[in-house]
XYZ file of C-alpha atoms in Angstrom:
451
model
C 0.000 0.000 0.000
C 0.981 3.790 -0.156
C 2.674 5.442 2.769
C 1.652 8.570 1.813
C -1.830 9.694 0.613
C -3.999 13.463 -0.151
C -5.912 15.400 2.143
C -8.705 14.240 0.259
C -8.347 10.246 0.645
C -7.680 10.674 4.354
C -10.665 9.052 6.426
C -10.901 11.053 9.544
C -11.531 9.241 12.796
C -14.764 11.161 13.240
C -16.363 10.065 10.338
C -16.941 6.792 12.588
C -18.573 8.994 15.270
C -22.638 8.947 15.251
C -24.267 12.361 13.865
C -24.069 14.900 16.317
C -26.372 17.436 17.589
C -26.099 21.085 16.266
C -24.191 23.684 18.402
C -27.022 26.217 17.265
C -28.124 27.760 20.713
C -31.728 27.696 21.821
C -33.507 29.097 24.615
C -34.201 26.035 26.157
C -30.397 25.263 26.404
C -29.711 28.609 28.329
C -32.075 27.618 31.047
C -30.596 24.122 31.665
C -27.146 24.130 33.530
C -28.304 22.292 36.078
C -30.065 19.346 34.179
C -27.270 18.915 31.483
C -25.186 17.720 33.786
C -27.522 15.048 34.847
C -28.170 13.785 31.182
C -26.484 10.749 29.462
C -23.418 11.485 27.373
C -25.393 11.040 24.318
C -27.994 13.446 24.976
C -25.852 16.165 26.120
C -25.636 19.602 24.216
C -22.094 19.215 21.910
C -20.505 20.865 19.278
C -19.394 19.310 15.497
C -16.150 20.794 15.847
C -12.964 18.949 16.552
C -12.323 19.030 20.828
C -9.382 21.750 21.975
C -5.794 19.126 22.007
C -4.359 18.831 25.174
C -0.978 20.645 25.975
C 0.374 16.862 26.928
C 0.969 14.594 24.414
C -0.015 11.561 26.648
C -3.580 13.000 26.474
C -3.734 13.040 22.673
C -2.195 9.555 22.134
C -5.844 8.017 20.994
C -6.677 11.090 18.609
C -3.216 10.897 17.592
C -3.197 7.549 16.704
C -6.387 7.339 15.415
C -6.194 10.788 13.107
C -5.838 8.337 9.873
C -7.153 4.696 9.543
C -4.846 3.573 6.825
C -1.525 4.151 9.609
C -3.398 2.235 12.044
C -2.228 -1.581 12.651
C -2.503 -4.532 14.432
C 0.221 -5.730 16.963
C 0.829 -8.811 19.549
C 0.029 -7.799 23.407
C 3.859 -8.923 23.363
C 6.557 -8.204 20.530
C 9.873 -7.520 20.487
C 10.581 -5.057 18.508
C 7.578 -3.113 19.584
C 8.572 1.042 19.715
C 9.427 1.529 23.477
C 9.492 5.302 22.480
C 6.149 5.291 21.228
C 3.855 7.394 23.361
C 1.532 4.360 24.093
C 4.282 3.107 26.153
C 3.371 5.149 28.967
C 0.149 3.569 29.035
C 1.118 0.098 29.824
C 2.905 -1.716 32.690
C 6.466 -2.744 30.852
C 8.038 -4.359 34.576
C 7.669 -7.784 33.288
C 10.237 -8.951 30.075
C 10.794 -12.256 28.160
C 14.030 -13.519 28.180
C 14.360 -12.388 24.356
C 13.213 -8.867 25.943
C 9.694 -8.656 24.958
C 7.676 -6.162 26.303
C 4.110 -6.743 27.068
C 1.193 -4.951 27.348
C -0.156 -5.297 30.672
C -3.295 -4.190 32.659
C -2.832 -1.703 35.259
C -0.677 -2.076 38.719
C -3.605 -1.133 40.983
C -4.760 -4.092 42.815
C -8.461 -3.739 41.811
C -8.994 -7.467 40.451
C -7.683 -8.971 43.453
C -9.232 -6.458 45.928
C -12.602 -7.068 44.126
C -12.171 -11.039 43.927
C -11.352 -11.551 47.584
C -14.544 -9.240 48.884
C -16.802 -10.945 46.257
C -17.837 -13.522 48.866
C -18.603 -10.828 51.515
C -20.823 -8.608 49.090
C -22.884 -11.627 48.036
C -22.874 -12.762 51.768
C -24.195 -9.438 53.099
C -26.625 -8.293 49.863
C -30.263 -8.494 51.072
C -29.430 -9.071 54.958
C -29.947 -6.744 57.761
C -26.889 -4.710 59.719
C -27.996 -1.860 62.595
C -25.024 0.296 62.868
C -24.940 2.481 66.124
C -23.850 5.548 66.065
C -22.147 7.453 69.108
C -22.791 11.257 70.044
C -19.354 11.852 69.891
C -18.692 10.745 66.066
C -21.367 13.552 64.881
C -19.452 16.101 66.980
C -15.888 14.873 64.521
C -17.082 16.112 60.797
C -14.162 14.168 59.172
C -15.150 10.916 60.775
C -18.827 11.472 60.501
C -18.580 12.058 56.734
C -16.676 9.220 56.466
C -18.666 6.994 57.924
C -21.628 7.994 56.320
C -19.969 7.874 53.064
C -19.217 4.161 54.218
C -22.712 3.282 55.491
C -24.111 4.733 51.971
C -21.607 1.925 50.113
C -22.968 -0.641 52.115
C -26.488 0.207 51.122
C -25.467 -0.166 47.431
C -24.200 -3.329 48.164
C -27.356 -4.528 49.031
C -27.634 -3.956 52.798
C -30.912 -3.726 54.464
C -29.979 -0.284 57.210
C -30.913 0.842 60.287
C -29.119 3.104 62.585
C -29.806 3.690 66.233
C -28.216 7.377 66.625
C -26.951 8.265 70.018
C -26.447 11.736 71.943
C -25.088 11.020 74.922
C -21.513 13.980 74.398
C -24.300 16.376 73.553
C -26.480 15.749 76.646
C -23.688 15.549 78.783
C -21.980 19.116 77.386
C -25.183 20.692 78.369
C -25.567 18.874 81.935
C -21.672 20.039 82.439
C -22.802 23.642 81.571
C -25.521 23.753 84.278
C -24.343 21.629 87.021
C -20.920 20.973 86.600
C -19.102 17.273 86.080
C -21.902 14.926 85.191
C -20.285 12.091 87.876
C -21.528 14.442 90.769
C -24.904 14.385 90.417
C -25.082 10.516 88.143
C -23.795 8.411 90.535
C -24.863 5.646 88.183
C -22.800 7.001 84.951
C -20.402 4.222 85.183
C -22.779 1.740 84.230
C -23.167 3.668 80.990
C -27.169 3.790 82.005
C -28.072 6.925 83.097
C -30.592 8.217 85.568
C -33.001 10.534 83.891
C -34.707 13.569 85.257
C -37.528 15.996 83.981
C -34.764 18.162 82.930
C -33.008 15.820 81.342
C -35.444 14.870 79.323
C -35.976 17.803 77.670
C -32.514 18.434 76.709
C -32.498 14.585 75.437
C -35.443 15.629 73.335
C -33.402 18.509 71.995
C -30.597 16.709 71.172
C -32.039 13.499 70.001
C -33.864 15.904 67.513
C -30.514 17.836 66.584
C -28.222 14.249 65.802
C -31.299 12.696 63.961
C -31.060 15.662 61.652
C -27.402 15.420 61.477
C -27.646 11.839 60.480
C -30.277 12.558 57.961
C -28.454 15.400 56.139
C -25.381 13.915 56.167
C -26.576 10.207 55.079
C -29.261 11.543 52.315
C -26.554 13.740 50.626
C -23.682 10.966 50.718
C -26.779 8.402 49.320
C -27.754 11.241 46.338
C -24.044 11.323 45.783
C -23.873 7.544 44.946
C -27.132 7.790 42.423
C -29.383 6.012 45.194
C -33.029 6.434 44.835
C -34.036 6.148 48.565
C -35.419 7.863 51.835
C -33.865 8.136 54.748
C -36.724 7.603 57.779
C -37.019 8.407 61.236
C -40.343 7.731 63.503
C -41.871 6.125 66.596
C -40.974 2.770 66.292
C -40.367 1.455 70.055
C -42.649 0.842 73.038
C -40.886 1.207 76.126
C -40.509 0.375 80.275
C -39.352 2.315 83.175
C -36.031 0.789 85.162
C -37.616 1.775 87.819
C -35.580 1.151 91.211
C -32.377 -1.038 90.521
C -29.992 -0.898 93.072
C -31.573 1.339 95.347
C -31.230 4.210 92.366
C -34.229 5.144 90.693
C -33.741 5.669 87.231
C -36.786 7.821 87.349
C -37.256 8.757 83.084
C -35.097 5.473 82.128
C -36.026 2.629 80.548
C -35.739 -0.008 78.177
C -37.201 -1.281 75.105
C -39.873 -3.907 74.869
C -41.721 -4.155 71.408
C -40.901 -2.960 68.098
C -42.482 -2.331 64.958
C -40.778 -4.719 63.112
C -43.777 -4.792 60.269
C -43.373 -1.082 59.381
C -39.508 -1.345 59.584
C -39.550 -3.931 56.993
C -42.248 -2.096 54.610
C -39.515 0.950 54.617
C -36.883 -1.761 54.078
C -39.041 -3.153 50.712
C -38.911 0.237 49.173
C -35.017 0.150 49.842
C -35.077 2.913 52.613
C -33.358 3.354 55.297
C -34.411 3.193 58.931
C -33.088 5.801 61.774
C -33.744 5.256 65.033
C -33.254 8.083 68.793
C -32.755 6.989 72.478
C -36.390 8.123 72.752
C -38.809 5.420 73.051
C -42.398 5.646 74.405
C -44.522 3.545 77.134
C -47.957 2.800 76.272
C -49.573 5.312 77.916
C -47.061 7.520 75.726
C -44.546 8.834 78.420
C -41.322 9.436 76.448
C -38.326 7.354 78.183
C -34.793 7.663 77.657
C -33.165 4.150 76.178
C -29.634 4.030 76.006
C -28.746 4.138 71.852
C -26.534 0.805 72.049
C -28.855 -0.972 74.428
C -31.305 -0.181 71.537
C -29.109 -1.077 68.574
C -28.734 -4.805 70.100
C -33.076 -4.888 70.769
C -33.116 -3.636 67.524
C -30.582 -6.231 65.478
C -32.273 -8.945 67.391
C -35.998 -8.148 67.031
C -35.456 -7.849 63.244
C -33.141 -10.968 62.885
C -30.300 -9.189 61.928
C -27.392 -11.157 60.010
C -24.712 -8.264 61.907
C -24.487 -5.326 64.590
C -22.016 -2.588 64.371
C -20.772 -0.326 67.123
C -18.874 2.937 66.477
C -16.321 4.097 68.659
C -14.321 6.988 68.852
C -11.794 5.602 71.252
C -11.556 2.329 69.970
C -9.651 -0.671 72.145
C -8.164 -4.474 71.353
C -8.091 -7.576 72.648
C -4.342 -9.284 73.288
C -4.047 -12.732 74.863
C -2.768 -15.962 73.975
C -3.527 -18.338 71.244
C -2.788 -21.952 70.546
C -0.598 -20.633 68.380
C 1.061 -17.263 70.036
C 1.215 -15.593 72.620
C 0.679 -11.480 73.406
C -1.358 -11.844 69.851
C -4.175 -9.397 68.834
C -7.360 -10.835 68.868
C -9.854 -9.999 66.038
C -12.420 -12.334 66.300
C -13.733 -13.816 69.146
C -16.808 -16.380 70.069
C -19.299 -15.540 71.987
C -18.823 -18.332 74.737
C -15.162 -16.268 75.079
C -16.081 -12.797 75.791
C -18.670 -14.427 78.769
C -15.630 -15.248 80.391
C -13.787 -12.262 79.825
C -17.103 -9.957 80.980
C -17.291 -12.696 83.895
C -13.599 -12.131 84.759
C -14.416 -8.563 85.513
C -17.814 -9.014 86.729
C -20.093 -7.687 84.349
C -23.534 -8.986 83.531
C -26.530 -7.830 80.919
C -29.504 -8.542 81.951
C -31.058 -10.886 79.210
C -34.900 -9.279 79.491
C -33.488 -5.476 79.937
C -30.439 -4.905 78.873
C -28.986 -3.451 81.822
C -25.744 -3.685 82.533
C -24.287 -4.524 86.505
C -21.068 -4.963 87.576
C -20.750 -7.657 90.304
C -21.009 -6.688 94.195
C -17.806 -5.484 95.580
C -16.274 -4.547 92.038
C -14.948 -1.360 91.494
C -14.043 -0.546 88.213
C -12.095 2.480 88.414
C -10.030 0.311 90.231
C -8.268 -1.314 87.372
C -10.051 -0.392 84.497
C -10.223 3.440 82.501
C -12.719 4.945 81.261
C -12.362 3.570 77.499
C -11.680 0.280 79.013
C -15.013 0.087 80.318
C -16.982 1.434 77.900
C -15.384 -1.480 75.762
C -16.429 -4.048 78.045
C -19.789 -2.413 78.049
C -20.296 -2.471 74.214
C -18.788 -6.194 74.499
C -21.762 -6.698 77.018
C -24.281 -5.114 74.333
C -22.976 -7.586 71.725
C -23.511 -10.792 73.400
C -26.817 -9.843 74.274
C -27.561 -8.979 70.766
C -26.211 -12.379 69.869
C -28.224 -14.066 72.776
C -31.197 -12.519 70.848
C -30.232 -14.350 67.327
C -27.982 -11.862 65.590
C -24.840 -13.618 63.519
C -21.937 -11.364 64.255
C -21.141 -8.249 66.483
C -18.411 -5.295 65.364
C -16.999 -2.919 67.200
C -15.018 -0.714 64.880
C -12.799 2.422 64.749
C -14.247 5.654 63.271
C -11.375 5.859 61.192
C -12.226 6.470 57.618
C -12.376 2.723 55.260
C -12.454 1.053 58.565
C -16.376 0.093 58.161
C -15.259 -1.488 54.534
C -12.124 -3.127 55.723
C -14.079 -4.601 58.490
C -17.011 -6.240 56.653
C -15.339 -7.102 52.831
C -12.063 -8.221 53.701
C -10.501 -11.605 55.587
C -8.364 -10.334 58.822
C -8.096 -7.012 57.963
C -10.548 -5.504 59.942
C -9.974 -2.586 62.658
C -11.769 -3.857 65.237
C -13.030 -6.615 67.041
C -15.499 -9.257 66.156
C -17.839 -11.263 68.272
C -19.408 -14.365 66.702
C -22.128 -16.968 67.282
C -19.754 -20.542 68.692
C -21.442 -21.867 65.747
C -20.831 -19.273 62.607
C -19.751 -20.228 59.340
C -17.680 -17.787 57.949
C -18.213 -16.500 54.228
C -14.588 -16.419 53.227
C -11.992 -19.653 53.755
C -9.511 -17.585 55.843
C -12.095 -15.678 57.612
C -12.403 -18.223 60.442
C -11.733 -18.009 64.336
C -10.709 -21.702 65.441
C -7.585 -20.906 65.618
C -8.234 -17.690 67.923
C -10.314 -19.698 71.231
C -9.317 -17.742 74.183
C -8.224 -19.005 77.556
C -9.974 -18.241 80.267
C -9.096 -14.482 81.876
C -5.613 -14.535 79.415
C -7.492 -11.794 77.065
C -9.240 -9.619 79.712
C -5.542 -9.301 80.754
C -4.028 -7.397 77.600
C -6.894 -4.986 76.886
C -5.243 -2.332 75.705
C -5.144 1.012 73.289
């Protein structure tokens, strides 16, 4: 054939391009910056003349290459005397050579295959099933984290994930308490037990800041869902029936209670049309006194009323489990069985009662005596879990705030950033996600909690 040819007999590569509109402006396209965006590519406003060439050459390889048919030609993935000057070099991976020094074309570096093989199990695993994520007062009060998260919990609803999230408030209430009275310990005896007592005026400020992180949640949640393309609601309403604590202890928890039915029907109708579910720590009695329920005391009720395949607690000062294994020792501990963490809660005294949810540590026990603050509210959350599990749920997390720690946690095999509790008998979804190689002795965890 020629190597050379006219103007005239050169086919230009958008001759193979479908007819495009005309760039003749009409009203109609003056009045629609916002919606043009939104529109396919092929029904977008364009022009018929040639695109502006980029001032880098790598960005005009395909027009380049493609500006006349008859120069165009067909090579081997690998060749050796393919043109390592050529500017589609810089396109391809060239790290791996033949021994007669072929170079071949290869896909990208970027581990997307395998990353997307190895969490295939875990996506089809979790698509349809139901996960309550709680969500502390102190996350909404960290924007970074909180848009993180939400950005997380949105992916997991794409994946297929039937949502609800029981939202708690509990920084916010006790800022305001602090502002009035002073540190919350010296009027709450009972704060350690992470159950507070609950008075008139407490109440109101719950309502006012139950109201304020609900919004939070929706805003946040509904934009990061719009952002993905999801065509979905995000709802709040009444949805628990409720019982006063009463006395316990001699304290009288006054406004406290605990959860006793929920409206598991209406929860699944929102769940049919894809929504999701948001939950307060406001439930009502029957006579329709409003009661203060601890959020994560709710979240477990919640996970196990609905059957719930998972339950996810937040927290923004995460801990870890260390003990010895049967095959090391001073090893982290990711996963754990439920039958363990009753004897590490039983090591340090602490019991959930199975009807109420409320937590006691045992006579005599003082926690501040060996334990800090985080350190007991980890044992506390480990208390919620079981008692989530008790009521049929498959798995318990608790989880850093950290942003891709929600994603590592649920798609990957022993990646995770937290801990997570398991039924003795669960199967995992993946071949290396299994803990029978992780059984605790008894008390050799509770020993090595730690940052």
């Amino acid at each position: 054939t020629e190597s050379s040819s006219t103007r005239d007999d050169t086919i230009s590569a958008n001759a193979f391009l479908p007819p495009q509109r005309s760039s003749k402006f009409t009203q109609s396209d003056t009045n629609s910056d916002k919606t043009a965006d939104m529109l396919p590519p092929d029904t977008q406003s364009t022009t018929s003349e040639p695109a502006l060439m980029s001032a880098d050459p790598k960005d005009n390889v395909s027009d380049a290459l493609a500006a006349d048919v008859e120069a165009l030609e067909l090579i081997s993935m690998c060749q050796a005397d393919f043109d390592t000057q050529s500017p589609i070099q810089n396109a391809y991976s060239t790290s791996q050579k033949g021994s007669d020094e072929q170079i071949c074309l290869l896909p990208t570096e970027y581990p997307f295959v395998s990353l997307l093989r190895d969490s295939s199990p875990y996506i089809v695993n979790h698509r349809h099933s139901t996960i309550v994520y709680h969500i502390p007062g102190d996350l909404i009060s960290n924007a970074a984290r909180f848009n993180s998260v939400m950005d997380d919990i949105a992916l997991t609803w794409l994946f297929g994930m039937k949502i609800v999230i029981s939202v708690g408030c509990r920084k916010q209430i006790l800022q305001r308490l602090e502002r009035l009275h002073g540190k919350a310990d010296d009027f709450d005896p009972a704060s350690k037990l992470g159950v507070r007592v609950t008075t008139p005026e407490t109440l109101r400020i719950l309502e006012e800041e139950a109201g304020f992180c609900r919004f939070e949640v929706e805003r946040l949640l509904n934009r990061c869902l719009r952002n993905k393309g999801a065509d979905c609601n995000v709802v709040s309403g009444c949805f628990i029936t409720a019982k006063k604590f009463g006395i316990v202890d001699g304290v009288d928890y006054q406004h406290t209670g605990y959860p006793t039915t929920l409206q598991t029907d209406r929860i699944h109708r929102f769940h049919s049309r894809n929504d999701v579910v948001l939950l307060t720590p406001l439930g009502f009695t029957k006579y329709g006194d409003a009661l203060n329920i601890h959020s994560e005391a709710l979240a477990a009720f919640t996970a196990g009323a609905l059957g719930a395949s998972k339950i996810v607690y937040f927290s923004s000062h995460p801990m870890i489990l260390r003990g010895s294994t049967d095959d090391n020792s001073n090893q982290r501990i990711q996963m754990i069985q439920r039958s363990n963490v009753l004897q590490i809660l039983s090591h340090y005294g602490l019991t959930v009662q199975s009807e109420t949810g409320f937590p006691q540590w045992g006579k005599n026990i003082n926690p501040d005596d060996d334990l800090d603050d985080d350190q007991q509210a980890m044992l506390l959350k480990m208390g919620w879990a079981t008692h989530a599990l008790d009521r049929g749920v498959e798995r318990a997390h608790i989880i850093d705030c950290e942003d891709g720690a929600l994603l590592e946690e649920l798609f990957t095999a022993r990646r995770g950033y937290g801990t997570c509790i398991s039924q003795d008998d669960y199967e995992a979804p993946h071949p290396e996600d299994c803990n029978d190689d992780l059984s605790v002795t008894d008390g050799a965890v509770a020993e090595h909690m730690e940052r």
